Structures are given as C-alpha cells and as structure tokens.
Amino acid sequence: MSIVRNAAAIAKGMSVTLKEAFQPTEVENYPDGKGPMRGAKFQERFRGKHQLQRDENGLEKCVACFLCAAACPSNCIYIEAAENTEEKRISSAERYAKVYNIDYNRCIFCGYCVEACPTDAITHGHGFELASLNATTLVMRKEDLLVPSPTVPDVVLSDKDKAEVLA
C-alpha cells in the first residue's frame, strides 16, 4: 500500500511541475519593473554601498580617527591620514583621510563602521549594484565613496557616483 501512496505523491508532484512548465513566463523588466514607483524599492534601513559625507561647507567630515577601521570585523577598511594645511583645507579638523579604501570583497555590511564614526562621516547609501567579475573593481577608493558637493566646483565624480545618483 505504501508503494501506491508513494507513486501517487510522485505523480501529484510531477503534475504540478508539468502544469507550471507550460505556463507563460512572467518577466519583470529591471530596473523599470511594475507598479506605481517602478524599479527598485528600498527599506529605510537598507545597508548599501558606503558613502563618505561632507559638512555644510563642502568639506569632508572624515577626520581620520581610524575608529571605523578598528570596529570593522572583516578588516576591510584601509585609511591613511594626512595633516590639513591653511592653504589646502580638506576637512574642518587637523587631519583628513588622504586614502580611504573599502574592500567590498571582504565587507559584510554589518554597519559597525557607521555606528563607530563620531562625526557621522561614513554612512550606508542605497547603492546595491556592486557585482563584478573582476575582484579589483570591488575595492572602492575615497573618490568612489565621497558624496558630491554642490559648493565645491572642482570635485571630480567617478562613473560609479554618476550612475548612483537617485532621484
């Protein structure tokens, strides 16, 4: 009797499979998608690509305190500090991050770096298209992470930043 029951269960499962196999495929055209908002929708607490913020004067908020690198469990943040001068002012503090790299090959998007930052210089943005076939392109440099400033005209935007501007 159990053989008949097992065969009936297999036949029932296969009938569902065959019925679905001949149904038309429903495709959602990303990034346009369906619905009134069209495209990707993010929750407010979504942790995407990191962003280095600027203050209201257009200066970088990062003061190279290394707290984000110390809090990172995957050790994916690399920072080199440099001193600000009166002629060349990068941040409002004594130091600034000359080099700020995040290796997304290692990043686990835990948010500890965001929580550890005393100046709110690093935040999570909504950039989610980080996939790449080349691992070297997943090391984001300061220029890739820095938020563009309307008050600083000589900021050069990378292609990644231009493509990431959300409406």
PDB file of C-alpha atoms in Angstrom, residues 10-122:
ATOM      1  CA  ILE A  10       5.272  11.497  -7.074  1.00  0.00           C
ATOM      2  CA  ALA A  11       2.574  11.733  -9.762  1.00  0.00           C
ATOM      3  CA  LYS A  12       0.936  14.651  -7.944  1.00  0.00           C
ATOM      4  CA  GLY A  13       4.281  16.500  -7.673  1.00  0.00           C
ATOM      5  CA  MET A  14       5.084  15.869 -11.332  1.00  0.00           C
ATOM      6  CA  SER A  15       1.643  17.117 -12.378  1.00  0.00           C
ATOM      7  CA  VAL A  16       2.324  20.429 -10.668  1.00  0.00           C
ATOM      8  CA  THR A  17       5.722  20.621 -12.366  1.00  0.00           C
ATOM      9  CA  LEU A  18       4.331  19.842 -15.814  1.00  0.00           C
ATOM     10  CA  LYS A  19       1.434  22.291 -15.377  1.00  0.00           C
ATOM     11  CA  GLU A  20       3.869  25.121 -14.481  1.00  0.00           C
ATOM     12  CA  ALA A  21       6.290  24.182 -17.282  1.00  0.00           C
ATOM     13  CA  PHE A  22       3.743  25.048 -19.958  1.00  0.00           C
ATOM     14  CA  GLN A  23       2.542  28.330 -18.432  1.00  0.00           C
ATOM     15  CA  PRO A  24       3.835  31.567 -19.999  1.00  0.00           C
ATOM     16  CA  THR A  25       6.876  33.032 -18.302  1.00  0.00           C
ATOM     17  CA  GLU A  26       6.305  36.249 -16.375  1.00  0.00           C
ATOM     18  CA  VAL A  27       9.290  38.573 -16.677  1.00  0.00           C
ATOM     19  CA  GLU A  28       9.816  41.785 -14.732  1.00  0.00           C
ATOM     20  CA  ASN A  29      11.915  44.261 -16.676  1.00  0.00           C
ATOM     21  CA  TYR A  30      14.531  45.540 -14.208  1.00  0.00           C
ATOM     22  CA  PRO A  31      15.065  48.439 -13.401  1.00  0.00           C
ATOM     23  CA  ASP A  32      11.728  49.627 -14.773  1.00  0.00           C
ATOM     24  CA  GLY A  33       9.630  46.947 -13.129  1.00  0.00           C
ATOM     25  CA  LYS A  34       5.930  47.096 -12.339  1.00  0.00           C
ATOM     26  CA  GLY A  35       3.897  49.278 -10.044  1.00  0.00           C
ATOM     27  CA  PRO A  36       3.492  52.999  -9.489  1.00  0.00           C
ATOM     28  CA  MET A  37       7.067  53.676  -8.275  1.00  0.00           C
ATOM     29  CA  ARG A  38       8.727  51.401 -10.881  1.00  0.00           C
ATOM     30  CA  GLY A  39      12.141  49.965 -10.233  1.00  0.00           C
ATOM     31  CA  ALA A  40      13.904  49.046  -7.011  1.00  0.00           C
ATOM     32  CA  LYS A  41      12.303  49.967  -3.697  1.00  0.00           C
ATOM     33  CA  PHE A  42      14.432  50.237  -0.576  1.00  0.00           C
ATOM     34  CA  GLN A  43      13.636  50.000   3.076  1.00  0.00           C
ATOM     35  CA  GLU A  44      14.888  52.962   5.098  1.00  0.00           C
ATOM     36  CA  ARG A  45      17.402  50.817   6.962  1.00  0.00           C
ATOM     37  CA  PHE A  46      18.847  49.176   3.822  1.00  0.00           C
ATOM     38  CA  ARG A  47      22.649  48.893   4.006  1.00  0.00           C
ATOM     39  CA  GLY A  48      24.091  49.513   0.575  1.00  0.00           C
ATOM     40  CA  LYS A  49      27.326  50.987  -0.716  1.00  0.00           C
ATOM     41  CA  HIS A  50      29.048  53.226   1.814  1.00  0.00           C
ATOM     42  CA  GLN A  51      29.156  56.995   1.367  1.00  0.00           C
ATOM     43  CA  LEU A  52      31.637  59.486   2.798  1.00  0.00           C
ATOM     44  CA  GLN A  53      29.663  62.566   3.769  1.00  0.00           C
ATOM     45  CA  ARG A  54      30.543  66.256   3.599  1.00  0.00           C
ATOM     46  CA  ASP A  55      29.601  69.030   6.014  1.00  0.00           C
ATOM     47  CA  GLU A  56      27.524  72.098   5.157  1.00  0.00           C
ATOM     48  CA  ASN A  57      30.653  73.930   3.905  1.00  0.00           C
ATOM     49  CA  GLY A  58      31.516  71.175   1.440  1.00  0.00           C
ATOM     50  CA  LEU A  59      34.476  69.919   3.499  1.00  0.00           C
ATOM     51  CA  GLU A  60      34.888  66.219   4.226  1.00  0.00           C
ATOM     52  CA  LYS A  61      33.548  65.065   7.577  1.00  0.00           C
ATOM     53  CA  CYS A  62      36.143  62.297   7.970  1.00  0.00           C
ATOM     54  CA  VAL A  63      38.875  63.284  10.424  1.00  0.00           C
ATOM     55  CA  ALA A  64      40.893  60.048  10.010  1.00  0.00           C
ATOM     56  CA  CYS A  65      40.309  58.834  13.566  1.00  0.00           C
ATOM     57  CA  PHE A  66      40.511  55.158  12.445  1.00  0.00           C
ATOM     58  CA  LEU A  67      37.529  54.161  14.618  1.00  0.00           C
ATOM     59  CA  CYS A  68      35.640  52.726  11.640  1.00  0.00           C
ATOM     60  CA  ALA A  69      38.626  50.576  10.670  1.00  0.00           C
ATOM     61  CA  ALA A  70      39.023  49.407  14.270  1.00  0.00           C
ATOM     62  CA  ALA A  71      35.328  48.480  14.545  1.00  0.00           C
ATOM     63  CA  CYS A  72      35.258  46.541  11.279  1.00  0.00           C
ATOM     64  CA  PRO A  73      35.142  42.780  11.996  1.00  0.00           C
ATOM     65  CA  SER A  74      36.229  41.835   8.478  1.00  0.00           C
ATOM     66  CA  ASN A  75      39.134  44.317   8.384  1.00  0.00           C
ATOM     67  CA  CYS A  76      38.096  45.703   5.001  1.00  0.00           C
ATOM     68  CA  ILE A  77      38.679  49.435   5.655  1.00  0.00           C
ATOM     69  CA  TYR A  78      42.097  50.952   4.982  1.00  0.00           C
ATOM     70  CA  ILE A  79      42.840  54.576   5.932  1.00  0.00           C
ATOM     71  CA  GLU A  80      45.909  56.785   5.620  1.00  0.00           C
ATOM     72  CA  ALA A  81      45.809  60.116   7.438  1.00  0.00           C
ATOM     73  CA  ALA A  82      47.342  63.432   6.399  1.00  0.00           C
ATOM     74  CA  GLU A  83      47.533  66.849   8.043  1.00  0.00           C
ATOM     75  CA  ASN A  84      45.394  69.760   6.872  1.00  0.00           C
ATOM     76  CA  THR A  85      47.217  72.954   5.983  1.00  0.00           C
ATOM     77  CA  GLU A  86      45.911  76.508   5.844  1.00  0.00           C
ATOM     78  CA  GLU A  87      46.409  76.599   2.059  1.00  0.00           C
ATOM     79  CA  LYS A  88      44.795  73.239   1.385  1.00  0.00           C
ATOM     80  CA  ARG A  89      41.813  72.544   3.645  1.00  0.00           C
ATOM     81  CA  ILE A  90      40.172  69.149   3.099  1.00  0.00           C
ATOM     82  CA  SER A  91      38.303  68.740   6.395  1.00  0.00           C
ATOM     83  CA  SER A  92      37.462  71.031   9.280  1.00  0.00           C
ATOM     84  CA  ALA A  93      39.730  69.144  11.725  1.00  0.00           C
ATOM     85  CA  GLU A  94      43.515  68.883  11.950  1.00  0.00           C
ATOM     86  CA  ARG A  95      43.654  65.698   9.912  1.00  0.00           C
ATOM     87  CA  TYR A  96      41.815  64.199   6.989  1.00  0.00           C
ATOM     88  CA  ALA A  97      41.747  60.826   5.272  1.00  0.00           C
ATOM     89  CA  LYS A  98      44.269  61.001   2.462  1.00  0.00           C
ATOM     90  CA  VAL A  99      43.421  57.411   1.485  1.00  0.00           C
ATOM     91  CA  TYR A 100      40.117  55.767   2.368  1.00  0.00           C
ATOM     92  CA  ASN A 101      39.525  52.357   0.790  1.00  0.00           C
ATOM     93  CA  ILE A 102      36.823  49.790   1.418  1.00  0.00           C
ATOM     94  CA  ASP A 103      37.339  46.296   0.041  1.00  0.00           C
ATOM     95  CA  TYR A 104      33.863  45.012  -0.852  1.00  0.00           C
ATOM     96  CA  ASN A 105      35.330  41.548  -1.409  1.00  0.00           C
ATOM     97  CA  ARG A 106      35.539  41.355   2.389  1.00  0.00           C
ATOM     98  CA  CYS A 107      32.799  43.734   3.603  1.00  0.00           C
ATOM     99  CA  ILE A 108      29.832  42.068   5.323  1.00  0.00           C
ATOM    100  CA  PHE A 109      27.685  45.243   5.519  1.00  0.00           C
ATOM    101  CA  CYS A 110      27.332  44.915   9.289  1.00  0.00           C
ATOM    102  CA  GLY A 111      27.149  48.681   9.906  1.00  0.00           C
ATOM    103  CA  TYR A 112      29.704  48.728  12.736  1.00  0.00           C
ATOM    104  CA  CYS A 113      31.776  51.341  10.881  1.00  0.00           C
ATOM    105  CA  VAL A 114      28.741  53.628  10.648  1.00  0.00           C
ATOM    106  CA  GLU A 115      27.995  53.238  14.346  1.00  0.00           C
ATOM    107  CA  ALA A 116      31.630  53.809  15.368  1.00  0.00           C
ATOM    108  CA  CYS A 117      32.116  57.071  13.435  1.00  0.00           C
ATOM    109  CA  PRO A 118      31.974  60.042  15.841  1.00  0.00           C
ATOM    110  CA  THR A 119      31.479  62.616  13.061  1.00  0.00           C
ATOM    111  CA  ASP A 120      28.885  60.677  11.003  1.00  0.00           C
ATOM    112  CA  ALA A 121      31.316  60.789   8.104  1.00  0.00           C
ATOM    113  CA  ILE A 122      30.534  57.299   6.803  1.00  0.00           C
TER     114      ILE A 122
END
